[in-house]
Short mmCIF file of C-alpha atoms in Angstrom, two decimals:
data_model
loop_
_atom_site.label_atom_id
_atom_site.label_comp_id
_atom_site.label_asym_id
_atom_site.label_seq_id
_atom_site.Cartn_x
_atom_site.Cartn_y
_atom_site.Cartn_z
CA MET A 74 83.22 97.96 87.38
CA ALA A 75 82.60 96.25 84.06
CA PRO A 76 83.74 92.54 83.76
CA GLU A 77 86.16 93.33 80.83
CA HIS A 78 88.17 95.54 83.20
CA PHE A 79 89.27 92.46 85.06
CA VAL A 80 90.52 90.32 82.02
CA PRO A 81 94.36 89.83 81.82
CA VAL A 82 96.02 91.75 79.02
CA ALA A 83 97.75 89.07 76.77
CA TRP A 84 100.53 91.31 75.40
CA GLN A 85 101.66 92.57 78.69
CA LYS A 86 103.97 89.68 79.44
CA TRP A 87 106.07 90.26 76.25
CA LYS A 88 107.30 93.57 77.75
CA LEU A 89 109.84 91.40 79.52
CA VAL A 90 111.64 90.84 76.23
CA GLY A 91 111.84 94.50 75.54
CA TYR A 92 113.03 95.29 79.12
CA LEU A 93 115.89 92.73 78.84
CA ALA A 94 116.80 93.99 75.25
CA VAL A 95 117.05 97.62 76.21
CA LEU A 96 118.93 96.63 79.41
CA ALA A 97 121.53 94.68 77.41
CA LEU A 98 121.88 97.59 74.92
CA SER A 99 122.26 100.21 77.64
CA ILE A 100 124.96 98.21 79.20
CA ILE A 101 126.82 97.65 75.98
CA PHE A 102 126.65 101.23 74.74
CA GLY A 103 126.97 102.95 78.15
CA SER A 104 130.08 100.92 79.14
CA ALA A 105 131.79 101.44 75.76
CA TYR A 106 131.02 105.14 75.18
CA ALA A 107 134.09 107.44 75.38
CA GLY A 108 133.03 110.38 73.29
CA PRO A 109 132.04 113.96 74.25
CA LEU A 110 130.09 114.50 77.43
CA ALA A 111 131.04 110.94 78.55
CA ALA A 112 129.83 111.35 82.18
CA PRO A 113 126.28 112.49 81.38
CA VAL A 114 125.89 109.99 78.58
CA LYS A 115 126.98 107.10 80.99
CA VAL A 116 124.56 108.39 83.56
CA PHE A 117 121.77 108.41 80.99
CA PHE A 118 122.47 104.75 80.14
CA VAL A 119 122.64 103.81 83.78
CA VAL A 120 119.28 105.31 84.39
CA LEU A 121 117.85 103.83 81.25
CA GLY A 122 119.02 100.39 82.28
CA ALA A 123 117.78 100.99 85.86
CA LEU A 124 114.36 101.67 84.56
CA GLN A 125 114.42 98.28 82.78
CA PHE A 126 114.92 96.59 86.12
CA ILE A 127 112.08 98.58 87.54
CA GLY A 128 109.96 97.42 84.59
CA VAL A 129 110.76 93.83 85.33
CA PHE A 130 109.74 94.40 88.93
CA GLY A 131 106.51 95.95 87.76
CA LEU A 132 105.68 92.82 85.58
CA MET A 133 106.49 90.57 88.62
CA HIS A 134 104.03 92.75 90.63
CA GLU A 135 101.45 92.12 87.96
CA SER A 136 102.21 88.38 88.02
CA ALA A 137 101.64 88.32 91.76
CA HIS A 138 98.10 89.66 91.11
CA GLY A 139 97.54 87.03 88.37
CA HIS A 140 97.37 89.64 85.65
CA LEU A 141 99.95 88.35 83.05
CA ALA A 142 98.00 85.42 81.83
CA ALA A 143 94.65 83.56 82.30
CA SER A 144 96.62 80.42 83.48
CA ARG A 145 97.70 80.56 87.11
CA LYS A 146 100.65 78.25 86.20
CA VAL A 147 101.89 80.58 83.55
CA ASN A 148 101.57 83.59 85.91
CA ARG A 149 103.63 81.69 88.46
CA TRP A 150 106.29 80.56 86.02
CA LEU A 151 106.70 84.18 84.80
CA GLY A 152 106.82 85.52 88.31
CA GLU A 153 109.45 82.96 89.49
CA ALA A 154 111.68 83.77 86.33
CA MET A 155 111.44 87.52 87.00
CA SER A 156 112.18 86.95 90.70
CA VAL A 157 115.64 85.59 89.59
CA ILE A 158 116.33 88.82 87.71
CA VAL A 159 115.43 91.09 90.60
CA GLY A 160 117.02 88.72 93.17
CA THR A 161 114.04 87.83 95.41
CA SER A 162 111.74 84.97 96.37
CA TYR A 163 108.63 85.04 94.35
CA PRO A 164 106.47 83.13 96.92
CA GLY A 165 107.69 85.47 99.57
CA TYR A 166 107.05 88.55 97.55
CA ARG A 167 103.62 87.38 96.43
CA ALA A 168 102.58 86.47 100.01
CA ALA A 169 103.88 89.83 101.36
CA HIS A 170 102.30 91.85 98.65
CA LEU A 171 98.85 90.29 98.88
CA THR A 172 98.93 90.72 102.66
CA HIS A 173 99.90 94.40 102.06
CA HIS A 174 96.62 94.80 100.19
CA ALA A 175 94.47 92.78 102.67
CA LYS A 176 96.09 94.40 105.81
CA PHE A 177 97.02 97.81 104.34
CA ARG A 178 98.61 100.45 106.75
CA THR A 179 98.18 98.13 109.77
CA GLU A 180 100.54 96.23 112.11
CA ALA A 181 100.08 93.20 109.83
CA ASP A 182 101.15 94.94 106.66
CA PRO A 183 104.63 93.40 105.81
CA GLN A 184 105.36 96.09 103.33
CA GLU A 185 104.75 98.97 105.73
CA ILE A 186 107.47 101.11 107.38
CA ILE A 187 105.62 103.06 109.94
CA PHE A 188 104.17 99.85 111.50
CA PRO A 189 104.64 98.32 113.93
CA ARG A 190 104.60 101.51 115.98
CA ARG A 191 108.12 102.67 117.27
CA SER A 192 109.47 105.77 118.81
CA ALA A 193 109.59 108.82 116.68
CA PRO A 194 113.41 108.70 116.15
CA ALA A 195 113.28 105.06 115.18
CA THR A 196 110.51 105.65 112.71
CA MET A 197 112.26 108.64 111.21
CA ALA A 198 115.42 106.66 110.76
CA LEU A 199 113.72 103.83 109.11
CA LEU A 200 111.90 106.14 106.71
CA THR A 201 115.18 107.79 105.85
CA VAL A 202 116.92 104.45 105.13
CA ALA A 203 113.91 103.09 103.29
CA SER A 204 113.92 106.03 100.88
CA VAL A 205 117.21 105.00 99.69
CA VAL A 206 117.50 101.17 100.07
CA GLY A 207 114.03 100.15 101.10
CA ALA A 208 113.35 98.20 97.96
CA PRO A 209 116.46 95.95 97.95
CA VAL A 210 116.17 95.24 101.66
CA PHE A 211 112.60 94.10 101.17
CA LEU A 212 113.34 92.03 98.14
CA LEU A 213 116.71 90.55 99.09
CA VAL A 214 115.98 90.00 102.86
CA ARG A 215 112.35 90.28 103.93
CA ALA A 216 110.72 88.40 101.07
CA PRO A 217 112.75 85.23 101.46
CA ILE A 218 112.21 85.25 105.15
CA ILE A 219 108.45 85.60 104.66
CA ALA A 220 108.57 82.83 102.03
CA LEU A 221 110.12 80.38 104.62
CA LYS A 222 107.01 80.88 106.69
CA HIS A 223 104.78 79.94 103.86
CA THR A 224 106.46 77.23 101.83
CA GLY A 225 109.43 74.75 101.82
CA VAL A 226 113.08 75.83 101.80
CA VAL A 227 113.72 74.96 98.19
CA ARG A 228 110.78 76.86 96.79
CA ALA A 229 111.32 79.73 99.12
CA LEU A 230 114.98 80.24 98.39
CA TRP A 231 115.52 78.94 94.83
CA GLY A 232 114.95 82.51 93.34
CA PRO A 233 117.63 84.26 95.46
CA VAL A 234 119.99 81.34 94.99
CA ALA A 235 119.47 81.31 91.19
CA ALA A 236 120.00 85.06 91.16
CA VAL A 237 123.39 84.80 92.86
CA ALA A 238 124.32 82.08 90.31
CA LEU A 239 123.12 84.25 87.50
CA TYR A 240 125.05 87.34 88.51
CA ALA A 241 128.13 85.35 89.50
CA THR A 242 128.17 83.89 86.00
CA LEU A 243 127.76 87.34 84.43
CA SER A 244 130.63 88.56 86.43
CA GLN A 245 132.83 85.93 84.90
CA VAL A 246 131.54 86.01 81.26
CA LEU A 247 131.04 89.76 80.79
CA PRO A 248 133.93 92.10 79.99
CA SER A 249 134.96 93.90 83.18
CA ALA A 250 133.58 97.27 81.84
CA GLN A 251 130.17 95.79 81.16
CA TRP A 252 130.10 93.95 84.41
CA TYR A 253 130.84 97.06 86.47
CA PHE A 254 128.35 99.10 84.42
CA LEU A 255 125.67 96.35 85.26
CA LEU A 256 126.45 96.73 88.93
CA TRP A 257 125.95 100.53 88.81
CA THR A 258 122.77 99.96 86.94
CA LEU A 259 121.55 97.53 89.67
CA ILE A 260 122.42 100.04 92.42
CA ALA A 261 120.66 102.85 90.47
CA GLY A 262 117.62 100.56 89.94
CA SER A 263 117.43 99.85 93.74
CA VAL A 264 117.67 103.49 94.74
CA LEU A 265 115.14 104.76 92.01
CA GLY A 266 112.83 101.91 93.06
CA SER A 267 113.04 102.91 96.69
CA LEU A 268 112.33 106.52 96.00
CA ASN A 269 109.48 105.45 93.77
CA ASP A 270 107.93 103.26 96.52
CA MET A 271 108.15 106.08 99.14
CA VAL A 272 105.82 108.39 97.37
CA TYR A 273 102.98 105.78 96.94
CA HIS A 274 102.09 105.82 100.62
CA GLN A 275 104.62 107.61 102.84
CA GLY A 276 103.94 111.04 104.02
CA LEU A 277 100.16 110.31 103.85
CA VAL A 278 97.63 109.37 106.53
CA ALA A 279 98.50 106.26 108.69
CA GLU A 280 95.13 104.63 107.98
CA ASP A 281 93.73 101.71 105.97
CA THR A 282 92.22 104.13 103.50
CA LEU A 283 92.48 105.25 99.96
CA GLN A 284 93.70 108.67 101.18
CA ALA A 285 96.99 106.81 101.99
CA CYS A 286 97.40 105.97 98.24
CA THR A 287 98.64 108.44 95.54
CA SER A 288 97.44 108.33 91.95
CA PHE A 289 99.98 109.60 89.40
CA ASP A 290 98.82 111.08 86.17
CA CYS A 291 101.98 110.18 84.33
CA ASP A 292 100.31 107.27 82.43
CA LEU A 293 102.85 106.86 79.59
CA PHE A 294 105.79 106.50 82.05
CA GLY A 295 103.53 104.31 84.31
CA GLN A 296 102.53 102.06 81.60
CA VAL A 297 105.90 101.64 80.06
CA PHE A 298 107.97 101.11 83.32
CA LEU A 299 105.40 100.38 86.08
CA SER A 300 102.79 98.34 84.34
CA GLY A 301 100.07 100.76 85.50
CA ALA A 302 101.08 100.85 89.17
CA ASN A 303 101.24 104.70 88.96
CA ARG A 304 97.52 104.59 89.38
CA HIS A 305 98.05 103.34 92.84
CA ALA A 306 94.87 104.50 94.52
CA GLU A 307 92.87 102.80 91.74
CA HIS A 308 94.98 99.74 92.13
CA HIS A 309 94.28 99.50 95.87
CA ALA A 310 90.62 100.05 95.29
CA TYR A 311 90.54 97.33 92.55
CA PRO A 312 93.63 95.19 92.82
CA ASP A 313 92.05 92.58 90.47
CA VAL A 314 92.16 95.02 87.50
CA PRO A 315 95.29 94.52 85.38
CA GLY A 316 97.64 97.50 85.32
CA PRO A 317 97.02 98.39 81.55
CA ARG A 318 93.29 98.75 82.23
CA LEU A 319 93.85 101.09 85.17
CA VAL A 320 94.03 104.06 82.82
CA LYS A 321 90.35 103.65 81.70
CA VAL A 322 89.35 102.78 85.34
CA ALA A 323 91.02 105.92 86.57
CA LYS A 324 89.00 108.08 84.27
CA VAL A 325 85.76 106.45 85.59
CA LEU A 326 86.81 106.98 89.21
CA ARG A 327 88.51 110.36 88.99
CA GLU A 328 85.56 112.63 90.02
CA ASP A 329 84.65 110.40 92.84
CA PHE A 330 88.24 110.06 94.07
CA HIS A 331 88.73 113.82 93.85
CA ALA A 332 85.67 114.41 95.90
CA ARG A 333 86.92 112.02 98.49
CA GLY A 334 90.28 113.69 98.83
CA ILE A 335 92.45 110.93 97.28
CA PRO A 336 95.81 112.64 96.35
CA TYR A 337 96.71 113.08 92.78
CA GLU A 338 100.15 113.94 91.51
CA ARG A 339 101.55 114.91 88.03
CA SER A 340 104.73 112.78 88.35
CA PHE A 341 106.86 110.91 90.88
CA THR A 342 109.64 113.50 90.80
CA VAL A 343 107.18 116.40 91.52
CA ALA A 344 105.55 114.35 94.35
CA TYR A 345 108.84 113.40 95.94
CA LEU A 346 110.20 116.94 95.94
CA ARG A 347 106.91 118.38 97.31
CA ARG A 348 106.81 115.93 100.08
CA PHE A 349 110.59 116.25 100.77
CA THR A 350 110.45 119.99 101.00
CA THR A 351 107.31 120.12 103.19
CA ASN A 352 107.91 116.84 105.20
CA PRO A 353 111.49 115.64 104.64
CA LEU A 354 111.10 112.52 106.72
CA PHE A 355 107.83 111.42 105.14
CA LEU A 356 106.04 111.05 108.42
CA PRO A 357 102.21 110.65 108.45
CA PRO A 358 100.40 113.90 109.25
CA ARG A 359 99.29 114.29 112.81
CA SER A 360 95.64 114.89 111.81
CA ALA A 361 93.62 113.74 108.76
CA VAL A 362 90.37 114.22 107.32
CA GLU A 363 87.70 111.47 107.56
CA PRO A 364 89.16 108.41 105.98
CA VAL A 365 87.78 106.57 102.96
CA ARG A 366 88.18 102.86 103.65
CA VAL A 367 89.93 100.61 101.03
CA GLU A 368 87.51 98.38 99.37
CA LYS A 369 88.32 94.54 99.88
#
């Protein structure tokens, strides 16, 4: 892979300003709208706001990989700031996510649902719950616990504590209509984020292979809201490539990935519906083709 593919993209961090601006506008207009078709219009603004939260999370993911700036300090400061918005511990999230890449689809993967091995009913129950609330449970509970194993109490928990303070303050200063609209937006973001996470890996082979990663062709949506994570197989093959550069990398790798059996999907909705209708519990298949190991 050419060296220029690994250079951070300077403009990417400024997407945070856009996410927060659109989030604020969606809450203001959505909570105030009382015209025709009020229910669908409000749902539209809830989903629009939820996508901004997912966008902030996507940038935090990029920060965890060191992709937002050449300076490690700037990356960390940005990641810490965004962790307050999504209500998690940045050190815990970063440690867990980098371990996810290093120990992918193994007992040591802290982001994995099907490991450690459990009974079939327990695994099915966990996958069902994770498809709805997996993202908030991981961010609000698991990441802070993991952080406490890697750093001091203050650094591990300041993000979640600051998040509680932030949203407690907003509950007092925002008009009640806007505050409740924000709560619904947070809930929608949590559910959509959980559904999104499911189709990256679940329902695929239970192996440390690229065949357990899906690449999504929806690059416009992926770049706007996921900072390139839609190209998830490419991201796992080359985690040091910043998200915006994965579009070009995906074109280079596509023929080889197709030949190796890496799954491609047009969109998250299509992928989710296909897997839900054929494998509603998102269990890994009982048999798989010869695995393609993830490059480390």
